Short mmCIF file of C-alpha atoms in Angstrom, two decimals:
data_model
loop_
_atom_site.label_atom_id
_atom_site.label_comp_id
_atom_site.label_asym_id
_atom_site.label_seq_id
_atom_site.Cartn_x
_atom_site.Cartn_y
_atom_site.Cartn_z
CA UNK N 1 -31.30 7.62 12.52
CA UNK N 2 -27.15 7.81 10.75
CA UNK N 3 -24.76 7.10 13.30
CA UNK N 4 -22.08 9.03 10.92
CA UNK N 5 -20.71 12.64 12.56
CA UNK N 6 -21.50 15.47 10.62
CA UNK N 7 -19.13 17.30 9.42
CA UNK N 8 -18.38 21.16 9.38
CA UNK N 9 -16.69 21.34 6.19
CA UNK N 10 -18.26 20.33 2.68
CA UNK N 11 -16.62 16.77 0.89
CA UNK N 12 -14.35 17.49 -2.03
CA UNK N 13 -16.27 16.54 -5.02
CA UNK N 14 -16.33 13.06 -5.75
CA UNK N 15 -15.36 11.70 -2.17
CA UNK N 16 -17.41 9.27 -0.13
CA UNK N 17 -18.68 10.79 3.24
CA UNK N 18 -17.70 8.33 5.94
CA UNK N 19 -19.41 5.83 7.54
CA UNK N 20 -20.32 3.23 9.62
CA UNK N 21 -18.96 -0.51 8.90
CA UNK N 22 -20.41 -3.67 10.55
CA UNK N 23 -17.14 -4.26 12.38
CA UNK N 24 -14.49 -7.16 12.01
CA UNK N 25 -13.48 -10.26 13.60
CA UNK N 26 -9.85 -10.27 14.25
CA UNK N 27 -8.43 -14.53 14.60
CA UNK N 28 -5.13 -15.19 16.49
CA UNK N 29 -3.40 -18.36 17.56
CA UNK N 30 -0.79 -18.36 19.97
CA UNK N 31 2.62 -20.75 19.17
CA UNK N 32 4.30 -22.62 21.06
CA UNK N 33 7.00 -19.92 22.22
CA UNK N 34 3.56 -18.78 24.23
CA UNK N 35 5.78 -18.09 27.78
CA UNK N 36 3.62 -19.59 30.58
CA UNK N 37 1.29 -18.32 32.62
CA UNK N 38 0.26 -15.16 30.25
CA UNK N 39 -2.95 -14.32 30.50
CA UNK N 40 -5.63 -13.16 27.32
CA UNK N 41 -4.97 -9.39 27.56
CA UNK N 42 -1.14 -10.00 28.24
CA UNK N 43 -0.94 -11.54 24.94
CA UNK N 44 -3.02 -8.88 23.27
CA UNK N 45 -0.83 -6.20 24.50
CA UNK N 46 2.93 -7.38 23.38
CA UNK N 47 0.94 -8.17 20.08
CA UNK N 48 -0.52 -5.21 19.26
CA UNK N 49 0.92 -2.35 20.71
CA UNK N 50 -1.28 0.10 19.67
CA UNK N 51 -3.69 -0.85 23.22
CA UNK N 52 -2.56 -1.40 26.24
CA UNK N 53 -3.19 -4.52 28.64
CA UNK N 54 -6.14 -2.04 30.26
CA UNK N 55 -7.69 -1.09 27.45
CA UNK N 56 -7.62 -5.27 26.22
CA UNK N 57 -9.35 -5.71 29.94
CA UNK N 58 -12.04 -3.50 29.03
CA UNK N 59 -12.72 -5.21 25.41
CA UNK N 60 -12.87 -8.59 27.59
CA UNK N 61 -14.98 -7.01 30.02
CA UNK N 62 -17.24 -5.69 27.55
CA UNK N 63 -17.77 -9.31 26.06
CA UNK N 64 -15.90 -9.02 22.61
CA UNK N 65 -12.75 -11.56 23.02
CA UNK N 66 -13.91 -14.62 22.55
CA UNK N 67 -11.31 -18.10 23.44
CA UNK N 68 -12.16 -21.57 21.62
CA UNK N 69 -15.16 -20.31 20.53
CA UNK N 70 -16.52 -19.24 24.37
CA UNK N 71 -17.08 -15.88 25.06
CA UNK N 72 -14.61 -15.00 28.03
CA UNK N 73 -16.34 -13.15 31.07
CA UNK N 74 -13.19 -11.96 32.88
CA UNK N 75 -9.07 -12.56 31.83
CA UNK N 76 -7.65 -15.72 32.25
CA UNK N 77 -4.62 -18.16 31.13
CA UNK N 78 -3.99 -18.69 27.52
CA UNK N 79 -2.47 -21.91 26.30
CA UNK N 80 -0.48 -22.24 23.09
CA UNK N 81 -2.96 -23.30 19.87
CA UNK N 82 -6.13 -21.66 21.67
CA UNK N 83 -7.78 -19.71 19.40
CA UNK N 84 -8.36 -16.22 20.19
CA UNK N 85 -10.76 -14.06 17.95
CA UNK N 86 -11.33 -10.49 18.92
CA UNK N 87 -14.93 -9.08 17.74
CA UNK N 88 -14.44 -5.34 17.21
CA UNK N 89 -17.42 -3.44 17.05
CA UNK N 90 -18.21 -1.60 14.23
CA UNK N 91 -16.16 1.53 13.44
CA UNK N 92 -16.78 5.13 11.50
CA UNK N 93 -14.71 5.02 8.27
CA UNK N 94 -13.44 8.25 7.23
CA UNK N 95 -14.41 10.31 3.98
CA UNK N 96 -12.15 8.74 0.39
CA UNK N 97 -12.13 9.72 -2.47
CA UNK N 98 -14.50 7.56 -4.47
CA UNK N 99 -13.24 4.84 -7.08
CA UNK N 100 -12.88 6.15 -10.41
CA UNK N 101 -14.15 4.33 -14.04
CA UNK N 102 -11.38 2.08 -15.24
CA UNK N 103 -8.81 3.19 -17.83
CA UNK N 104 -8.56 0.41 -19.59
CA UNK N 105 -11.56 -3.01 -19.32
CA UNK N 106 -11.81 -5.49 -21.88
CA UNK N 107 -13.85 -8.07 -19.81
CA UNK N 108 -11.00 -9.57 -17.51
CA UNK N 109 -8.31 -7.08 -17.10
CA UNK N 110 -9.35 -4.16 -15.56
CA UNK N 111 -7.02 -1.18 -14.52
CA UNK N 112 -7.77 1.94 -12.18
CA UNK N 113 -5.75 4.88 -11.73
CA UNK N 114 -6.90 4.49 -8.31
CA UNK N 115 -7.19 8.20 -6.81
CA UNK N 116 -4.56 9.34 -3.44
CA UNK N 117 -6.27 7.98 -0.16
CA UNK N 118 -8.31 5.09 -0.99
CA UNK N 119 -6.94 1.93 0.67
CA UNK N 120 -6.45 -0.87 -1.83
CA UNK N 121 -7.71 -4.02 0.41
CA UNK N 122 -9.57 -4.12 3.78
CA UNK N 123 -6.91 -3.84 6.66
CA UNK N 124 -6.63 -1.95 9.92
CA UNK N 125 -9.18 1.00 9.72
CA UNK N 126 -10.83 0.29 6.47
CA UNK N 127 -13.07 -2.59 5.30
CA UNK N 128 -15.96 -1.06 3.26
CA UNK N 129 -13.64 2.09 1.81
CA UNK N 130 -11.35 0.13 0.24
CA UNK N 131 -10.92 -0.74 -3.82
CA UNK N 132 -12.01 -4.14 -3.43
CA UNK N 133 -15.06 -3.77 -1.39
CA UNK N 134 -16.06 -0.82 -4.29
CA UNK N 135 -15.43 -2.88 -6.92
CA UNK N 136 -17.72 -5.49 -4.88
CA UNK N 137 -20.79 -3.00 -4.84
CA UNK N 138 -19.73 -1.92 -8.68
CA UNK N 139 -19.47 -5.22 -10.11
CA UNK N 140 -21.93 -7.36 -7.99
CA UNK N 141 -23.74 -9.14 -9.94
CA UNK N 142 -22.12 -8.55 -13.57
CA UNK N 143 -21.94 -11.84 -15.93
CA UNK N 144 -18.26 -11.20 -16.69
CA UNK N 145 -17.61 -11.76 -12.66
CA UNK N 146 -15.46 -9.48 -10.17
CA UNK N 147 -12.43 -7.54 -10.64
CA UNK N 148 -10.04 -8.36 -8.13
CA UNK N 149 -6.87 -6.31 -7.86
CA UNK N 150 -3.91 -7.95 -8.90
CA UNK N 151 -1.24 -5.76 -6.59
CA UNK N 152 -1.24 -2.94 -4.21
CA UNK N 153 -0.91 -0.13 -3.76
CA UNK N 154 -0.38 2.65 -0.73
CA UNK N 155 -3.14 4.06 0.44
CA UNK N 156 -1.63 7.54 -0.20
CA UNK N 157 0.29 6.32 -3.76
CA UNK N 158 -2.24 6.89 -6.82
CA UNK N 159 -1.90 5.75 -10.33
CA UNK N 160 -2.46 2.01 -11.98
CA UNK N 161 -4.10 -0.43 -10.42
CA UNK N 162 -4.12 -3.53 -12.17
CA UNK N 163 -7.47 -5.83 -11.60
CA UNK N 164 -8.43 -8.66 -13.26
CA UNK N 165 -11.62 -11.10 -13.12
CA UNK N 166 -10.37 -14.35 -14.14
CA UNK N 167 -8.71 -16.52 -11.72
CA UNK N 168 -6.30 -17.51 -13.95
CA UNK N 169 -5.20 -14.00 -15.51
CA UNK N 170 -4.58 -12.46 -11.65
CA UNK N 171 -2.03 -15.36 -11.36
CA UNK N 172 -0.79 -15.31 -14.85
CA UNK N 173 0.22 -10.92 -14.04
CA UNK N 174 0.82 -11.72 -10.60
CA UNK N 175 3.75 -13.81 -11.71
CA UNK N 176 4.77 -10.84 -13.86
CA UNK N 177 4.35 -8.03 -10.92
CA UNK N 178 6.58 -9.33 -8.61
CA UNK N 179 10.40 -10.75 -8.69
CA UNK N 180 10.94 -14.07 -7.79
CA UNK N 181 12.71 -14.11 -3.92
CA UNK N 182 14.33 -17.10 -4.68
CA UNK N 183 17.33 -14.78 -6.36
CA UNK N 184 19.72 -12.56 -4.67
CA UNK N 185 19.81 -9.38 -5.36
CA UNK N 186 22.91 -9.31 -8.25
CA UNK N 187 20.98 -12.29 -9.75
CA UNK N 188 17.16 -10.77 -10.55
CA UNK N 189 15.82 -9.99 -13.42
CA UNK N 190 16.72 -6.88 -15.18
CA UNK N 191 14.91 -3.90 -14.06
CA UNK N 192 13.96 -3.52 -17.89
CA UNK N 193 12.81 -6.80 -18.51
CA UNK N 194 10.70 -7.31 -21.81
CA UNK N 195 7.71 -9.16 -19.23
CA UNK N 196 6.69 -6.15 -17.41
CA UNK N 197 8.04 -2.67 -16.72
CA UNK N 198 6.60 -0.53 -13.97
CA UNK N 199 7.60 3.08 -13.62
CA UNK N 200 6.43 5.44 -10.41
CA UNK N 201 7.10 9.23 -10.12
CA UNK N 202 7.70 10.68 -6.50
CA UNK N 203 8.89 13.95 -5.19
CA UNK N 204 11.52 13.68 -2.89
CA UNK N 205 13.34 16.16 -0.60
CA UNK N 206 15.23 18.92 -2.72
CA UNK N 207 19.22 19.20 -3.08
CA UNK N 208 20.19 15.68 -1.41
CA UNK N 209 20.46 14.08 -4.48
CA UNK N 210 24.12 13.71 -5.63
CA UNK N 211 23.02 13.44 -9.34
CA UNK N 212 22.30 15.52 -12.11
CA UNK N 213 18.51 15.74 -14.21
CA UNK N 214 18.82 12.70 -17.00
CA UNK N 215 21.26 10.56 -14.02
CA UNK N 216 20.00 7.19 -12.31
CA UNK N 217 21.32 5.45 -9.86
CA UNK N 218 20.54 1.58 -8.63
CA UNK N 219 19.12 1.02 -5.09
CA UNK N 220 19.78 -2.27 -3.92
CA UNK N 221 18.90 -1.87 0.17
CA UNK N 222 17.48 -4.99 1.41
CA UNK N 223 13.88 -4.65 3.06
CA UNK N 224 12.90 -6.37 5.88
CA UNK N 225 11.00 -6.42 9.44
CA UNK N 226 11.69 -4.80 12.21
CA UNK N 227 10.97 -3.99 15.54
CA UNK N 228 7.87 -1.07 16.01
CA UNK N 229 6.61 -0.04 19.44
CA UNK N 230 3.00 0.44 18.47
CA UNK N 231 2.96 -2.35 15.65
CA UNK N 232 5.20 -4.63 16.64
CA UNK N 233 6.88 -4.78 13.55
CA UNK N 234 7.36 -2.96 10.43
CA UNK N 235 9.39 -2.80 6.90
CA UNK N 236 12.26 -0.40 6.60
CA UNK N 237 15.77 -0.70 5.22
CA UNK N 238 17.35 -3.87 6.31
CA UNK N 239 21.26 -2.91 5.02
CA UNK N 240 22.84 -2.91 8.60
CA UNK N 241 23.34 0.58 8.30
CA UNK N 242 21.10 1.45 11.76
CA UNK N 243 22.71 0.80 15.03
CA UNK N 244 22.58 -2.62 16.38
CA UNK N 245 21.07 -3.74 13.20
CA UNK N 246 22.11 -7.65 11.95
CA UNK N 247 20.21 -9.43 8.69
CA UNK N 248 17.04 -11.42 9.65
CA UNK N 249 16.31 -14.55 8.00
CA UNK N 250 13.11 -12.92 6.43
CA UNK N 251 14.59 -10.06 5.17
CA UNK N 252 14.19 -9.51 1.24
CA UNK N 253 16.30 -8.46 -1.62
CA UNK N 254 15.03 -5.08 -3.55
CA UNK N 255 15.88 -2.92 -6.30
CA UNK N 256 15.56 0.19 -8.26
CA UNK N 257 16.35 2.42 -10.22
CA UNK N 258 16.02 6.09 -9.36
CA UNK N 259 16.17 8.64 -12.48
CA UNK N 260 16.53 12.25 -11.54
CA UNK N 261 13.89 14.25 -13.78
CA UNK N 262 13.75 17.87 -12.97
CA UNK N 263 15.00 20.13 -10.07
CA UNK N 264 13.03 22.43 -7.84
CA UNK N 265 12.95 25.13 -5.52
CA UNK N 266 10.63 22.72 -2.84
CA UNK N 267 10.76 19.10 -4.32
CA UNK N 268 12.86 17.15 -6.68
CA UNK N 269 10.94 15.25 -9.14
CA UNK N 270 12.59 11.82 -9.73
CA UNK N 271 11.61 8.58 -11.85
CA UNK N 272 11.53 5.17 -9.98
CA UNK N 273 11.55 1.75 -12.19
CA UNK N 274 11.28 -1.17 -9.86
CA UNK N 275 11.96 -5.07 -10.22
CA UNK N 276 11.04 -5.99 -7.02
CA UNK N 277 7.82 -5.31 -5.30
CA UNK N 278 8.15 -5.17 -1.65
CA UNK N 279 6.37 -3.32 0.96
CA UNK N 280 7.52 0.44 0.98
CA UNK N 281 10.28 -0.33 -1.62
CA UNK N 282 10.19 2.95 -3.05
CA UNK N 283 9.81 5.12 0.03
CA UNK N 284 12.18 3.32 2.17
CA UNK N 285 15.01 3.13 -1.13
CA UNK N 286 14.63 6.62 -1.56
CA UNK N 287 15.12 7.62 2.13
CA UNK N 288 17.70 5.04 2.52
CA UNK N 289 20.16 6.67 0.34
CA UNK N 290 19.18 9.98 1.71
CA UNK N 291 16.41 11.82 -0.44
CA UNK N 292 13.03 10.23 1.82
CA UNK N 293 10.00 11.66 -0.48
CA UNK N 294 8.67 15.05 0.59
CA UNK N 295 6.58 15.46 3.50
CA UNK N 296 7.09 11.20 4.09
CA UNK N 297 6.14 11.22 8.38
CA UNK N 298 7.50 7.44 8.29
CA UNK N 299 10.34 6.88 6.77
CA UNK N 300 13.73 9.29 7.70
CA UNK N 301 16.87 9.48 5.84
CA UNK N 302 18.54 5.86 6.06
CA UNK N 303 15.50 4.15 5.59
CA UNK N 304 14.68 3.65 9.09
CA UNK N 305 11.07 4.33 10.45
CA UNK N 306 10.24 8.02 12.71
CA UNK N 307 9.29 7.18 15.82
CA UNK N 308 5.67 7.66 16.19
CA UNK N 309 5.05 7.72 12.80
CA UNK N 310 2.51 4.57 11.16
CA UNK N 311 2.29 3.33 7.63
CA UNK N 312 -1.11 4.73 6.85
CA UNK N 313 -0.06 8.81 7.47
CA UNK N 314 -0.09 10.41 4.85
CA UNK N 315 1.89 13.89 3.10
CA UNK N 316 3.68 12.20 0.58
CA UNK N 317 3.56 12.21 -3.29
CA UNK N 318 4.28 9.13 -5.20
CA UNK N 319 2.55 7.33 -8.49
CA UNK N 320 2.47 4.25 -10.26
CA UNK N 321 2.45 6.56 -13.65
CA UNK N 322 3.35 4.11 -16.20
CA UNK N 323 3.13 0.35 -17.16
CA UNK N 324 4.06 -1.55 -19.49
CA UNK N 325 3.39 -5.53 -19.53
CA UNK N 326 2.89 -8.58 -20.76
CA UNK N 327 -0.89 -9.99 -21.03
CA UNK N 328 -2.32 -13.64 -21.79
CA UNK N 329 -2.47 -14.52 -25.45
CA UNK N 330 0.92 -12.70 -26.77
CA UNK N 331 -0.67 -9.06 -26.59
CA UNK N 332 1.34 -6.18 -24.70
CA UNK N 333 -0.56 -3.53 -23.02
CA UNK N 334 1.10 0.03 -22.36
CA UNK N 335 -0.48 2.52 -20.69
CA UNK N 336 0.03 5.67 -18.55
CA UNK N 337 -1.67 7.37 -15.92
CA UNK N 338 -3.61 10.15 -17.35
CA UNK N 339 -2.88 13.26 -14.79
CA UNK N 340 1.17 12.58 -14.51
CA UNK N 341 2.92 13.70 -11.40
CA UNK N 342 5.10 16.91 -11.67
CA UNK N 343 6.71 19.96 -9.98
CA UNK N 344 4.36 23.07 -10.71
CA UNK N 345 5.64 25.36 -13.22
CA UNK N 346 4.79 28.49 -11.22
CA UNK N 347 5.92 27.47 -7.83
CA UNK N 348 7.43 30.00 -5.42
CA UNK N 349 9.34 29.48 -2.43
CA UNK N 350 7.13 29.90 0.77
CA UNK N 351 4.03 28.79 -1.56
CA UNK N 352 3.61 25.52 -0.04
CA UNK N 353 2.56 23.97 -3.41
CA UNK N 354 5.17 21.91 -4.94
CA UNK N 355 3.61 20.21 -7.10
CA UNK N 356 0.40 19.82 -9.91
CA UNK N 357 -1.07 16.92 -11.79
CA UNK N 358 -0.17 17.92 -15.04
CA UNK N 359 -3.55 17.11 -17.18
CA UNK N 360 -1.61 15.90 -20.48
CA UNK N 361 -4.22 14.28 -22.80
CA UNK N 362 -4.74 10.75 -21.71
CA UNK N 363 -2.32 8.76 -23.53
CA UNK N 364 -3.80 6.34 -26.74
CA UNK N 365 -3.95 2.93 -24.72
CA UNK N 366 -2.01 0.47 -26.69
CA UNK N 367 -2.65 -3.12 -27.11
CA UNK N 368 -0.44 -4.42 -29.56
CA UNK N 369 -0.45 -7.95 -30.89
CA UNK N 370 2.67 -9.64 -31.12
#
């Protein structure tokens, strides 16, 4: 007999009904700033502040926290170094959309324009509906091997999705996705570099932006952790701007380049080109110097986080539309994401649709040989 609820209203076409996982073993190891004397669920509460110390008594109770490999019948002390593994039972999944063909394969790179909602890698509350576990049931088997994704992505942004099956091709484009950290911020690499060039759409809070359609202006808000109630930490602008706020040792240089494309009555459409790639970059540089995207429940004007608010809510429209990068062997791939974000044409105010995916024809993939 299924275990998964039924549901009262019919899946979107396309969309995998959810599901039951087989759970996930969570590992921890306490340092040695461990204070004395705190117990097992103690240490699970400050940690992860999403459950309280009684509802971390009840998964002891219930047999699923496990210490040095001994399943613990009641709390007790914990020691810095023990190791701690938490066996959470398994879970319903929600309904994603389903993983799409790829728009571009030629046996080792593979690229997605990987749909709104579909996590990229298992984490939190999604193991099996994830890109990587769908690429798992795709590909198992094949003779070419497994696409493994290259970046990520937001849950909620769509658009490219690089993959690739080789080993040595995911770090070869890895090294081209992401900005070295050992540069400050007015030493990186230009934003247009000839290596790789990634550019996201987003639609962003109307009237707040102090440019005109055609303008850009450079974000350069360091990112970094900081304190969450339910998370215990989390990314958000790291400029000193917030109250009390002082740079942390971890926190990372960022920047972008925000174009202004087109004005509208309930979202302004704007251009992003990034040369960093850092957790949130382009929500938290957007709300940082004042436009936060359009219906973003996380991050508020200033880059800060909302109270109450977690990185996997959704309402917000962003995509990694176009890309344009060096591959192995001296050839260049370009390529766009077929359905490109955009205001809607028709919109009204007090229509509550700001927006369309314009179906353009797919643009001619390009592979040129240099």
């Amino acid at each position: 007999m299924s275990n998964i609820q039924p549901s009262s209203e019919p899946l979107p076409a396309g969309w995998l009904p959810p599901a039951f996982n087989q759970g996930w073993t969570y590992c921890d190891r306490p340092g040695p700033g461990l204070a004395r004397g705190t117990s097992v669920a103690s240490y699970y509460a400050s940690r992860y502040g999403h459950s309280d110390r009684a509802v971390w008594l009840g998964r002891i109770a219930a047999g699923e926290v496990h210490c040095n490999g001994h399943r613990l019948l009641a709390d007790g002390p914990l020691a810095a170094g023990d190791r701690l593994a938490w066996h959470r039972p398994p879970w319903q999944e929600a309904a994603v959309p389903d993983l799409p063909g790829p728009l571009f394969d030629d046996g080792d790179l593979h690229v997605i324009d990987k749909p709104s909602g579909l996590p990229v890698l298992p984490a939190g509350g999604w193991l099996e509906h994830s890109v990587l576990r769908l690429l798992e049931r795709r590909h198992r088997g094949d003779s070419a091997g497994l696409p493994r994704p290259v970046h990520r992505l937001g849950r909620f942004t769509s658009g490219l999705l690089v993959c690739a099956r080789q080993p040595h091709t995911r770090a070869w484009l890895s090294a081209r996705l992401r900005e070295s950290t050992a540069q400050g911020p007015s030493q990186a690499a230009p934003l247009l570099g000839e290596s790789c060039r990634k550019l996201y759409r987003a639609l962003v809070v109307p009237g707040l932006l102090a440019l005109q359609p055609g303008e850009s202006r450079l974000i350069e808000v360091p990112i970094g952790r900081r304190a969450h109630p339910q998370l215990g930490q989390l990314w958000c602008a790291a400029d000193g701007s917030a109250p009390g706020d002082r740079s942390a040792p971890g926190d990372r240089s960022a920047r972008s380049t925000l174009t202004l494309l087109e004005r509208g009555r309930q979202a302004d459409l704007v251009q992003v080109a990034i040369a960093s790639g850092r957790p949130h970059q382009i929500r938290i540089h957007c709300a940082a110097i004042g436009a936060p995207l359009l219906g973003d429940p996380l991050y508020a004007p200033g880059g800060q986080v909302s109270p109450g608010a977690l990185p996997g809510d959704g309402g917000y429209h962003l995509q990694a539309w176009r890309l344009e990068l060096d591959l192995p062997g001296g050839r260049r791939l370009d390529l766009e994401a077929p359905q490109a974000l955009a205001l809607a044409k028709d919109a009204s105010v007090g229509s509550g649709k700001p927006l369309v995916h314009h179906d353009w024809p797919p643009i001619p993939i390009a592979v040129r040989e240099d």
